[in-house]
Each structure stands twice: as C-alpha cells, then as structure tokens.
JSON list of C-alpha atoms and ligand atoms in Angstrom, two decimals:
[
{"chain": "A", "resi": 211, "resn": "UNK", "atom": "CA", "xyz": [0.00, 0.00, 0.00]},
{"chain": "A", "resi": 212, "resn": "UNK", "atom": "CA", "xyz": [1.40, 3.46, -0.82]},
{"chain": "A", "resi": 213, "resn": "UNK", "atom": "CA", "xyz": [2.48, 5.43, 2.27]},
{"chain": "A", "resi": 214, "resn": "UNK", "atom": "CA", "xyz": [-0.01, 8.23, 1.55]},
{"chain": "A", "resi": 215, "resn": "UNK", "atom": "CA", "xyz": [-2.91, 5.73, 1.51]},
{"chain": "A", "resi": 216, "resn": "UNK", "atom": "CA", "xyz": [-1.70, 4.13, 4.75]},
{"chain": "A", "resi": 217, "resn": "UNK", "atom": "CA", "xyz": [-1.42, 7.54, 6.46]},
{"chain": "A", "resi": 218, "resn": "UNK", "atom": "CA", "xyz": [-4.90, 8.53, 5.20]},
{"chain": "A", "resi": 219, "resn": "UNK", "atom": "CA", "xyz": [-6.40, 5.26, 6.49]},
{"chain": "A", "resi": 220, "resn": "UNK", "atom": "CA", "xyz": [-4.66, 5.56, 9.86]},
{"chain": "A", "resi": 221, "resn": "UNK", "atom": "CA", "xyz": [-5.87, 9.18, 10.18]},
{"chain": "A", "resi": 222, "resn": "UNK", "atom": "CA", "xyz": [-9.42, 8.01, 9.46]},
{"chain": "A", "resi": 223, "resn": "UNK", "atom": "CA", "xyz": [-9.24, 5.45, 12.30]},
{"chain": "A", "resi": 224, "resn": "UNK", "atom": "CA", "xyz": [-7.60, 7.98, 14.64]},
{"chain": "A", "resi": 225, "resn": "UNK", "atom": "CA", "xyz": [-10.31, 10.60, 14.08]},
{"chain": "A", "resi": 226, "resn": "UNK", "atom": "CA", "xyz": [-13.04, 7.94, 14.34]},
{"chain": "A", "resi": 227, "resn": "UNK", "atom": "CA", "xyz": [-11.63, 6.64, 17.62]},
{"chain": "A", "resi": 228, "resn": "UNK", "atom": "CA", "xyz": [-11.21, 10.13, 19.12]},
{"chain": "A", "resi": 229, "resn": "UNK", "atom": "CA", "xyz": [-14.73, 11.20, 18.14]},
{"chain": "A", "resi": 230, "resn": "UNK", "atom": "CA", "xyz": [-16.22, 7.93, 19.41]},
{"chain": "A", "resi": 231, "resn": "UNK", "atom": "CA", "xyz": [-14.50, 8.42, 22.76]},
{"chain": "A", "resi": 232, "resn": "UNK", "atom": "CA", "xyz": [-15.83, 12.00, 22.81]},
{"chain": "A", "resi": 233, "resn": "UNK", "atom": "CA", "xyz": [-19.38, 10.77, 21.99]},
{"chain": "A", "resi": 234, "resn": "UNK", "atom": "CA", "xyz": [-18.99, 8.28, 24.86]},
{"chain": "A", "resi": 235, "resn": "UNK", "atom": "CA", "xyz": [-18.02, 11.13, 27.18]},
{"chain": "A", "resi": 236, "resn": "UNK", "atom": "CA", "xyz": [-21.00, 13.24, 26.07]},
{"chain": "A", "resi": 237, "resn": "UNK", "atom": "CA", "xyz": [-23.37, 10.34, 26.84]},
{"chain": "A", "resi": 238, "resn": "UNK", "atom": "CA", "xyz": [-22.10, 9.87, 30.42]},
{"chain": "A", "resi": 239, "resn": "UNK", "atom": "CA", "xyz": [-25.21, 11.44, 31.93]},
{"chain": "A", "resi": 240, "resn": "UNK", "atom": "CA", "xyz": [-27.55, 9.33, 29.80]},
{"chain": "A", "resi": 241, "resn": "UNK", "atom": "CA", "xyz": [-29.03, 6.24, 31.43]},
{"chain": "A", "resi": 242, "resn": "UNK", "atom": "CA", "xyz": [-27.20, 2.99, 30.55]},
{"chain": "A", "resi": 243, "resn": "UNK", "atom": "CA", "xyz": [-28.87, 0.88, 27.83]},
{"chain": "A", "resi": 244, "resn": "UNK", "atom": "CA", "xyz": [-31.04, -1.94, 29.24]},
{"chain": "A", "resi": 245, "resn": "UNK", "atom": "CA", "xyz": [-28.82, -4.60, 27.64]},
{"chain": "A", "resi": 246, "resn": "UNK", "atom": "CA", "xyz": [-25.04, -4.55, 28.07]},
{"chain": "A", "resi": 247, "resn": "UNK", "atom": "CA", "xyz": [-23.50, -5.57, 24.73]},
{"chain": "A", "resi": 248, "resn": "UNK", "atom": "CA", "xyz": [-19.86, -5.02, 25.70]},
{"chain": "A", "resi": 249, "resn": "UNK", "atom": "CA", "xyz": [-18.98, -8.73, 26.12]},
{"chain": "A", "resi": 250, "resn": "UNK", "atom": "CA", "xyz": [-20.57, -9.93, 22.86]},
{"chain": "A", "resi": 251, "resn": "UNK", "atom": "CA", "xyz": [-19.18, -6.78, 21.17]},
{"chain": "A", "resi": 252, "resn": "UNK", "atom": "CA", "xyz": [-15.61, -7.74, 22.10]},
{"chain": "A", "resi": 253, "resn": "UNK", "atom": "CA", "xyz": [-16.19, -11.21, 20.59]},
{"chain": "A", "resi": 254, "resn": "UNK", "atom": "CA", "xyz": [-17.67, -9.73, 17.38]},
{"chain": "A", "resi": 255, "resn": "UNK", "atom": "CA", "xyz": [-14.78, -7.23, 17.16]},
{"chain": "A", "resi": 256, "resn": "UNK", "atom": "CA", "xyz": [-12.21, -10.04, 17.61]},
{"chain": "A", "resi": 257, "resn": "UNK", "atom": "CA", "xyz": [-13.91, -12.16, 14.90]},
{"chain": "A", "resi": 258, "resn": "UNK", "atom": "CA", "xyz": [-13.86, -9.15, 12.54]},
{"chain": "A", "resi": 259, "resn": "UNK", "atom": "CA", "xyz": [-10.20, -8.43, 13.25]},
{"chain": "A", "resi": 260, "resn": "UNK", "atom": "CA", "xyz": [-9.13, -12.07, 12.82]},
{"chain": "A", "resi": 261, "resn": "UNK", "atom": "CA", "xyz": [-11.15, -12.51, 9.61]},
{"chain": "A", "resi": 262, "resn": "UNK", "atom": "CA", "xyz": [-9.81, -9.29, 8.14]},
{"chain": "A", "resi": 263, "resn": "UNK", "atom": "CA", "xyz": [-6.24, -10.30, 8.99]},
{"chain": "A", "resi": 264, "resn": "UNK", "atom": "CA", "xyz": [-6.66, -13.84, 7.61]},
{"chain": "A", "resi": 265, "resn": "UNK", "atom": "CA", "xyz": [-7.99, -12.65, 4.25]},
{"chain": "A", "resi": 266, "resn": "UNK", "atom": "CA", "xyz": [-5.24, -10.05, 3.99]},
{"chain": "A", "resi": 267, "resn": "UNK", "atom": "CA", "xyz": [-2.74, -12.90, 4.51]},
{"chain": "A", "resi": 268, "resn": "UNK", "atom": "CA", "xyz": [-4.36, -14.76, 1.60]},
{"chain": "A", "resi": 269, "resn": "UNK", "atom": "CA", "xyz": [-4.15, -11.61, -0.55]},
{"chain": "A", "resi": 270, "resn": "UNK", "atom": "CA", "xyz": [-0.49, -11.09, 0.35]},
{"chain": "A", "resi": 271, "resn": "UNK", "atom": "CA", "xyz": [0.32, -14.64, -0.83]},
{"chain": "A", "resi": 272, "resn": "UNK", "atom": "CA", "xyz": [-0.85, -13.71, -4.33]},
{"chain": "A", "resi": 273, "resn": "UNK", "atom": "CA", "xyz": [2.32, -11.65, -4.63]},
{"chain": "A", "resi": 274, "resn": "UNK", "atom": "CA", "xyz": [4.57, -13.94, -2.61]},
{"chain": "A", "resi": 275, "resn": "UNK", "atom": "CA", "xyz": [7.17, -13.99, -5.38]},
{"chain": "A", "resi": 276, "resn": "UNK", "atom": "CA", "xyz": [8.79, -11.02, -3.63]},
{"chain": "A", "resi": 277, "resn": "UNK", "atom": "CA", "xyz": [9.57, -9.35, -6.94]},
{"chain": "A", "resi": 278, "resn": "UNK", "atom": "CA", "xyz": [7.31, -6.39, -6.26]},
{"chain": "A", "resi": 279, "resn": "UNK", "atom": "CA", "xyz": [4.91, -7.67, -8.93]},
{"chain": "A", "resi": 280, "resn": "UNK", "atom": "CA", "xyz": [1.71, -5.65, -9.35]},
{"chain": "A", "resi": 281, "resn": "UNK", "atom": "CA", "xyz": [-0.17, -8.48, -11.10]},
{"chain": "A", "resi": 282, "resn": "UNK", "atom": "CA", "xyz": [-3.70, -9.43, -10.03]},
{"chain": "A", "resi": 283, "resn": "UNK", "atom": "CA", "xyz": [-5.05, -12.97, -9.65]},
{"chain": "A", "resi": 284, "resn": "UNK", "atom": "CA", "xyz": [-8.38, -14.39, -8.53]},
{"chain": "A", "resi": 285, "resn": "UNK", "atom": "CA", "xyz": [-7.92, -14.85, -4.76]},
{"chain": "A", "resi": 286, "resn": "UNK", "atom": "CA", "xyz": [-8.65, -18.29, -3.31]},
{"chain": "A", "resi": 287, "resn": "UNK", "atom": "CA", "xyz": [-9.24, -19.72, 0.17]},
{"chain": "A", "resi": 288, "resn": "UNK", "atom": "CA", "xyz": [-11.36, -18.57, 3.10]},
{"chain": "A", "resi": 289, "resn": "UNK", "atom": "CA", "xyz": [-14.51, -16.77, 1.99]},
{"chain": "A", "resi": 290, "resn": "UNK", "atom": "CA", "xyz": [-12.98, -15.78, -1.36]},
{"chain": "A", "resi": 291, "resn": "UNK", "atom": "CA", "xyz": [-14.91, -18.71, -2.82]},
{"chain": "A", "resi": 292, "resn": "UNK", "atom": "CA", "xyz": [-18.14, -16.90, -1.94]},
{"chain": "A", "resi": 293, "resn": "UNK", "atom": "CA", "xyz": [-17.42, -13.17, -2.09]},
{"chain": "A", "resi": 294, "resn": "UNK", "atom": "CA", "xyz": [-14.94, -10.89, -3.85]},
{"chain": "A", "resi": 295, "resn": "UNK", "atom": "CA", "xyz": [-14.07, -8.85, -0.75]},
{"chain": "A", "resi": 296, "resn": "UNK", "atom": "CA", "xyz": [-14.21, -10.92, 2.47]},
{"chain": "A", "resi": 297, "resn": "UNK", "atom": "CA", "xyz": [-11.62, -8.57, 3.98]},
{"chain": "A", "resi": 298, "resn": "UNK", "atom": "CA", "xyz": [-14.18, -5.75, 3.71]},
{"chain": "A", "resi": 299, "resn": "UNK", "atom": "CA", "xyz": [-16.91, -8.01, 5.12]},
{"chain": "A", "resi": 300, "resn": "UNK", "atom": "CA", "xyz": [-14.83, -8.73, 8.24]},
{"chain": "A", "resi": 301, "resn": "UNK", "atom": "CA", "xyz": [-13.85, -5.06, 8.53]},
{"chain": "A", "resi": 302, "resn": "UNK", "atom": "CA", "xyz": [-17.59, -4.30, 8.73]},
{"chain": "A", "resi": 303, "resn": "UNK", "atom": "CA", "xyz": [-18.11, -7.07, 11.32]},
{"chain": "A", "resi": 304, "resn": "UNK", "atom": "CA", "xyz": [-15.33, -5.51, 13.43]},
{"chain": "A", "resi": 305, "resn": "UNK", "atom": "CA", "xyz": [-16.88, -2.04, 13.19]},
{"chain": "A", "resi": 306, "resn": "UNK", "atom": "CA", "xyz": [-20.26, -3.35, 14.33]},
{"chain": "A", "resi": 307, "resn": "UNK", "atom": "CA", "xyz": [-18.40, -5.01, 17.20]},
{"chain": "A", "resi": 308, "resn": "UNK", "atom": "CA", "xyz": [-17.11, -1.56, 18.15]},
{"chain": "A", "resi": 309, "resn": "UNK", "atom": "CA", "xyz": [-20.66, -0.17, 17.88]},
{"chain": "A", "resi": 310, "resn": "UNK", "atom": "CA", "xyz": [-21.89, -2.93, 20.22]},
{"chain": "A", "resi": 311, "resn": "UNK", "atom": "CA", "xyz": [-19.18, -2.05, 22.76]},
{"chain": "A", "resi": 312, "resn": "UNK", "atom": "CA", "xyz": [-19.84, 1.70, 22.54]},
{"chain": "A", "resi": 313, "resn": "UNK", "atom": "CA", "xyz": [-23.64, 1.47, 22.33]},
{"chain": "A", "resi": 314, "resn": "UNK", "atom": "CA", "xyz": [-23.90, 5.03, 21.03]},
{"chain": "A", "resi": 315, "resn": "UNK", "atom": "CA", "xyz": [-25.80, 6.16, 17.95]},
{"chain": "A", "resi": 316, "resn": "UNK", "atom": "CA", "xyz": [-22.60, 7.78, 16.72]},
{"chain": "A", "resi": 317, "resn": "UNK", "atom": "CA", "xyz": [-20.63, 4.48, 16.69]},
{"chain": "A", "resi": 318, "resn": "UNK", "atom": "CA", "xyz": [-23.56, 2.74, 14.98]},
{"chain": "A", "resi": 319, "resn": "UNK", "atom": "CA", "xyz": [-23.75, 5.51, 12.36]},
{"chain": "A", "resi": 320, "resn": "UNK", "atom": "CA", "xyz": [-20.01, 5.20, 11.72]},
{"chain": "A", "resi": 321, "resn": "UNK", "atom": "CA", "xyz": [-20.27, 1.42, 11.23]},
{"chain": "A", "resi": 322, "resn": "UNK", "atom": "CA", "xyz": [-23.31, 1.82, 8.96]},
{"chain": "A", "resi": 323, "resn": "UNK", "atom": "CA", "xyz": [-21.62, 4.51, 6.85]},
{"chain": "A", "resi": 324, "resn": "UNK", "atom": "CA", "xyz": [-18.44, 2.44, 6.48]},
{"chain": "A", "resi": 325, "resn": "UNK", "atom": "CA", "xyz": [-20.55, -0.62, 5.56]},
{"chain": "A", "resi": 326, "resn": "UNK", "atom": "CA", "xyz": [-22.32, 1.34, 2.80]},
{"chain": "A", "resi": 327, "resn": "UNK", "atom": "CA", "xyz": [-18.98, 2.66, 1.50]},
{"chain": "A", "resi": 328, "resn": "UNK", "atom": "CA", "xyz": [-17.32, -0.78, 1.54]},
{"chain": "A", "resi": 329, "resn": "UNK", "atom": "CA", "xyz": [-20.39, -2.38, -0.08]},
{"chain": "A", "resi": 330, "resn": "UNK", "atom": "CA", "xyz": [-19.99, 0.06, -2.99]},
{"chain": "A", "resi": 331, "resn": "UNK", "atom": "CA", "xyz": [-16.27, -0.70, -3.25]},
{"chain": "A", "resi": 332, "resn": "UNK", "atom": "CA", "xyz": [-16.82, -4.44, -3.15]},
{"chain": "A", "resi": 333, "resn": "UNK", "atom": "CA", "xyz": [-19.45, -4.24, -5.95]},
{"chain": "A", "resi": 334, "resn": "UNK", "atom": "CA", "xyz": [-16.95, -2.27, -8.04]},
{"chain": "A", "resi": 335, "resn": "UNK", "atom": "CA", "xyz": [-14.22, -4.84, -7.25]},
{"chain": "A", "resi": 336, "resn": "UNK", "atom": "CA", "xyz": [-16.50, -7.72, -8.32]},
{"chain": "A", "resi": 337, "resn": "UNK", "atom": "CA", "xyz": [-17.32, -5.94, -11.59]},
{"chain": "A", "resi": 338, "resn": "UNK", "atom": "CA", "xyz": [-13.57, -5.43, -12.15]},
{"chain": "A", "resi": 339, "resn": "UNK", "atom": "CA", "xyz": [-12.83, -9.17, -11.63]},
{"chain": "A", "resi": 340, "resn": "UNK", "atom": "CA", "xyz": [-15.66, -10.04, -14.04]},
{"chain": "A", "resi": 341, "resn": "UNK", "atom": "CA", "xyz": [-14.23, -7.70, -16.69]},
{"chain": "A", "resi": 342, "resn": "UNK", "atom": "CA", "xyz": [-10.63, -8.98, -16.31]},
{"chain": "A", "resi": 343, "resn": "UNK", "atom": "CA", "xyz": [-11.12, -12.72, -15.77]},
{"chain": "A", "resi": 344, "resn": "UNK", "atom": "CA", "xyz": [-13.46, -14.69, -18.07]},
{"chain": "A", "resi": 345, "resn": "UNK", "atom": "CA", "xyz": [-13.26, -17.61, -15.63]},
{"chain": "A", "resi": 346, "resn": "UNK", "atom": "CA", "xyz": [-14.39, -15.52, -12.62]},
{"chain": "A", "resi": 347, "resn": "UNK", "atom": "CA", "xyz": [-17.20, -17.66, -11.12]},
{"chain": "A", "resi": 348, "resn": "UNK", "atom": "CA", "xyz": [-20.67, -16.07, -11.36]},
{"chain": "A", "resi": 349, "resn": "UNK", "atom": "CA", "xyz": [-21.59, -17.52, -7.94]},
{"chain": "A", "resi": 350, "resn": "UNK", "atom": "CA", "xyz": [-19.05, -15.23, -6.21]},
{"chain": "A", "resi": 351, "resn": "UNK", "atom": "CA", "xyz": [-20.95, -12.26, -4.82]},
{"chain": "A", "resi": 352, "resn": "UNK", "atom": "CA", "xyz": [-19.43, -8.90, -3.87]},
{"chain": "A", "resi": 353, "resn": "UNK", "atom": "CA", "xyz": [-19.65, -8.70, -0.08]},
{"chain": "A", "resi": 354, "resn": "UNK", "atom": "CA", "xyz": [-22.28, -10.92, 1.56]},
{"chain": "A", "resi": 355, "resn": "UNK", "atom": "CA", "xyz": [-22.34, -14.64, 0.62]},
{"chain": "A", "resi": 356, "resn": "UNK", "atom": "CA", "xyz": [-25.38, -15.57, -1.54]},
{"chain": "A", "resi": 357, "resn": "UNK", "atom": "CA", "xyz": [-26.92, -12.09, -1.06]},
{"chain": "A", "resi": 358, "resn": "UNK", "atom": "CA", "xyz": [-24.90, -9.10, -2.33]},
{"chain": "B", "resi": 24, "resn": "NAP", "atom": "N1", "xyz": [-13.14, 1.61, 7.27]},
{"chain": "B", "resi": 24, "resn": "NAP", "atom": "C1", "xyz": [-13.14, 1.93, 5.98]},
{"chain": "B", "resi": 24, "resn": "NAP", "atom": "O1", "xyz": [-13.95, 2.75, 5.51]},
{"chain": "B", "resi": 24, "resn": "NAP", "atom": "C2", "xyz": [-12.13, 1.28, 5.08]},
{"chain": "B", "resi": 24, "resn": "NAP", "atom": "C3", "xyz": [-12.06, 1.68, 3.75]},
{"chain": "B", "resi": 24, "resn": "NAP", "atom": "C4", "xyz": [-11.13, 1.06, 2.93]},
{"chain": "B", "resi": 24, "resn": "NAP", "atom": "C5", "xyz": [-10.30, 0.08, 3.45]},
{"chain": "B", "resi": 24, "resn": "NAP", "atom": "N2", "xyz": [-10.38, -0.29, 4.74]},
{"chain": "B", "resi": 24, "resn": "NAP", "atom": "C6", "xyz": [-9.50, -1.34, 5.29]},
{"chain": "B", "resi": 24, "resn": "NAP", "atom": "O2", "xyz": [-8.24, -1.33, 4.67]},
{"chain": "B", "resi": 24, "resn": "NAP", "atom": "C7", "xyz": [-7.98, -2.61, 4.10]},
{"chain": "B", "resi": 24, "resn": "NAP", "atom": "C8", "xyz": [-7.23, -2.43, 2.78]},
{"chain": "B", "resi": 24, "resn": "NAP", "atom": "O3", "xyz": [-8.09, -1.76, 1.85]},
{"chain": "B", "resi": 24, "resn": "NAP", "atom": "P1", "xyz": [-7.88, -1.88, 0.29]},
{"chain": "B", "resi": 24, "resn": "NAP", "atom": "O4", "xyz": [-8.99, -1.15, -0.36]},
{"chain": "B", "resi": 24, "resn": "NAP", "atom": "O5", "xyz": [-6.45, -1.53, -0.07]},
{"chain": "B", "resi": 24, "resn": "NAP", "atom": "O6", "xyz": [-8.06, -3.48, 0.09]},
{"chain": "B", "resi": 24, "resn": "NAP", "atom": "P2", "xyz": [-7.84, -4.33, -1.20]},
{"chain": "B", "resi": 24, "resn": "NAP", "atom": "O7", "xyz": [-8.18, -3.56, -2.43]},
{"chain": "B", "resi": 24, "resn": "NAP", "atom": "O8", "xyz": [-8.52, -5.64, -0.99]},
{"chain": "B", "resi": 24, "resn": "NAP", "atom": "O9", "xyz": [-6.24, -4.55, -1.27]},
{"chain": "B", "resi": 24, "resn": "NAP", "atom": "C9", "xyz": [-5.53, -5.10, -0.19]},
{"chain": "B", "resi": 24, "resn": "NAP", "atom": "C10", "xyz": [-4.13, -5.52, -0.71]},
{"chain": "B", "resi": 24, "resn": "NAP", "atom": "O10", "xyz": [-4.26, -6.72, -1.49]},
{"chain": "B", "resi": 24, "resn": "NAP", "atom": "C11", "xyz": [-3.80, -6.49, -2.83]},
{"chain": "B", "resi": 24, "resn": "NAP", "atom": "N3", "xyz": [-4.75, -7.17, -3.71]},
{"chain": "B", "resi": 24, "resn": "NAP", "atom": "C12", "xyz": [-6.11, -7.03, -3.72]},
{"chain": "B", "resi": 24, "resn": "NAP", "atom": "N4", "xyz": [-6.67, -7.82, -4.64]},
{"chain": "B", "resi": 24, "resn": "NAP", "atom": "C13", "xyz": [-5.63, -8.48, -5.24]},
{"chain": "B", "resi": 24, "resn": "NAP", "atom": "C14", "xyz": [-5.56, -9.47, -6.29]},
{"chain": "B", "resi": 24, "resn": "NAP", "atom": "N5", "xyz": [-6.67, -9.90, -6.89]},
{"chain": "B", "resi": 24, "resn": "NAP", "atom": "N6", "xyz": [-4.34, -9.94, -6.67]},
{"chain": "B", "resi": 24, "resn": "NAP", "atom": "C15", "xyz": [-3.22, -9.49, -6.05]},
{"chain": "B", "resi": 24, "resn": "NAP", "atom": "N7", "xyz": [-3.22, -8.58, -5.04]},
{"chain": "B", "resi": 24, "resn": "NAP", "atom": "C16", "xyz": [-4.41, -8.07, -4.64]},
{"chain": "B", "resi": 24, "resn": "NAP", "atom": "C17", "xyz": [-3.83, -4.99, -3.03]},
{"chain": "B", "resi": 24, "resn": "NAP", "atom": "O11", "xyz": [-2.87, -4.61, -3.98]},
{"chain": "B", "resi": 24, "resn": "NAP", "atom": "P3", "xyz": [-3.02, -3.21, -4.81]},
{"chain": "B", "resi": 24, "resn": "NAP", "atom": "O12", "xyz": [-2.88, -2.13, -3.79]},
{"chain": "B", "resi": 24, "resn": "NAP", "atom": "O13", "xyz": [-1.93, -3.25, -5.81]},
{"chain": "B", "resi": 24, "resn": "NAP", "atom": "O14", "xyz": [-4.39, -3.21, -5.45]},
{"chain": "B", "resi": 24, "resn": "NAP", "atom": "C18", "xyz": [-3.48, -4.49, -1.62]},
{"chain": "B", "resi": 24, "resn": "NAP", "atom": "O15", "xyz": [-2.09, -4.55, -1.43]},
{"chain": "B", "resi": 24, "resn": "NAP", "atom": "C19", "xyz": [-9.36, -3.27, 3.92]},
{"chain": "B", "resi": 24, "resn": "NAP", "atom": "O16", "xyz": [-9.32, -4.68, 3.93]},
{"chain": "B", "resi": 24, "resn": "NAP", "atom": "C20", "xyz": [-10.10, -2.73, 5.09]},
{"chain": "B", "resi": 24, "resn": "NAP", "atom": "O17", "xyz": [-9.78, -3.52, 6.22]},
{"chain": "B", "resi": 24, "resn": "NAP", "atom": "C21", "xyz": [-11.28, 0.30, 5.55]}
]
C-alpha cells in the first residue's frame, strides 16, 4: 500500500476513535442501555479483526514472489470462494463489534456509513474481476455470501 494511503487510512481510524470516545463522554449522563453488549461486542470485534487479517494474509500470498509484482489474480481460500471482498466483510463485522461495545448512535452511524462505503467498493471490485477474468465464477458475490 502506498504510504499516503496508509497515512490517510490511519488518520481516518484515529479521528473515528477520538470522536467515538468523545461521543462516549457526552453520553455519560444518559441512562445505561437496558442490555449490556460489551462482552458480545468484544467477541464480534475479535472475529472481525481475525477474519480481516486472515484474508489479507491470503491476498499477500498472491504476490509472494517477492519481486514487487503488481499483477492481479483471482484470490482463493477462506470466503474468497463466496465473495470478492471478504476482507471488507470482516472489517464491517469488526466495526459493528465496536458499535456494540460503545452502544452510542454515533458508533452505529459510523459502522453503517463504512458498511455502505465498503459495499460500494466491493461491488466495483466484483465488476472489475468479471471484466478482467473470463473464468471468474458467477456464484461469487461482492460482499455478503449468496446475497450481495
Ligand atoms: N473503514 C473503511 O472505511 C475502510 C475503507 C477502505 C479500506 N479499509 C480497510 O483497509 C484494508 C485495505 O483496503 P484496500 O482497499 O487496499 O483493500 P484491497 O483492495 O482488498 O487490497 C488489499 C491488498 O491486497 C492487494 N490485492 C487485492 N486484490 C488483489 C488481487 N486480486 N491480486 C493481487 N493482489 C491483490 C492490493 O494490492 P493493490 O494495492 O496493488 O491493489 C493491496 O495490497 C481493507 O481490507 C479494510 O480492512 C477500511
């Protein structure tokens, strides 16, 4: 990933984290939600993080020749047999885990916005695979297995 993209992405997460903490602070005087989702939220976040990491490992192996090749292949393994962008799917799972831990409308809105953005990107990625690879299986959806 180019350094500029990495810095932009890191800045996005930094601002999101800071504003979520601030939203948490603003909601201190509000009554606690009737159901505490922090425990399940940590589990959902961990699943999202692990799934995102695993699919990035599979992607990194596509260029394991070490020659700095920029070639693209159809990824295989994990959920790549069902969707074009499982790394985005697990990113979204992780963000909803954060929303469950925070239990603020702001964190939920952030997760929903990111999900909509990543859904658009994954649809564009699927269309790109279809245009570049004649053998790209039609059963592979963009983001959500069997659905989208
Ligand atoms: N929260 C958000 O709104 C948000 C938004 C965007 C990204 N993200 C996070 O950042 C991560 C990275 O985003 P991204 O858009 O760069 O993901 P990506 O397009 O899936 O690319 C990830 C890496 O895999 C390589 N790659 C992808 N498909 C390949 C293929 N078919 N053959 C060979 N190499 C391939 C890419 O190389 P190239 O760079 O050469 O294409 C890149 O180095 C995401 O998984 C997500 O966790 C979050």
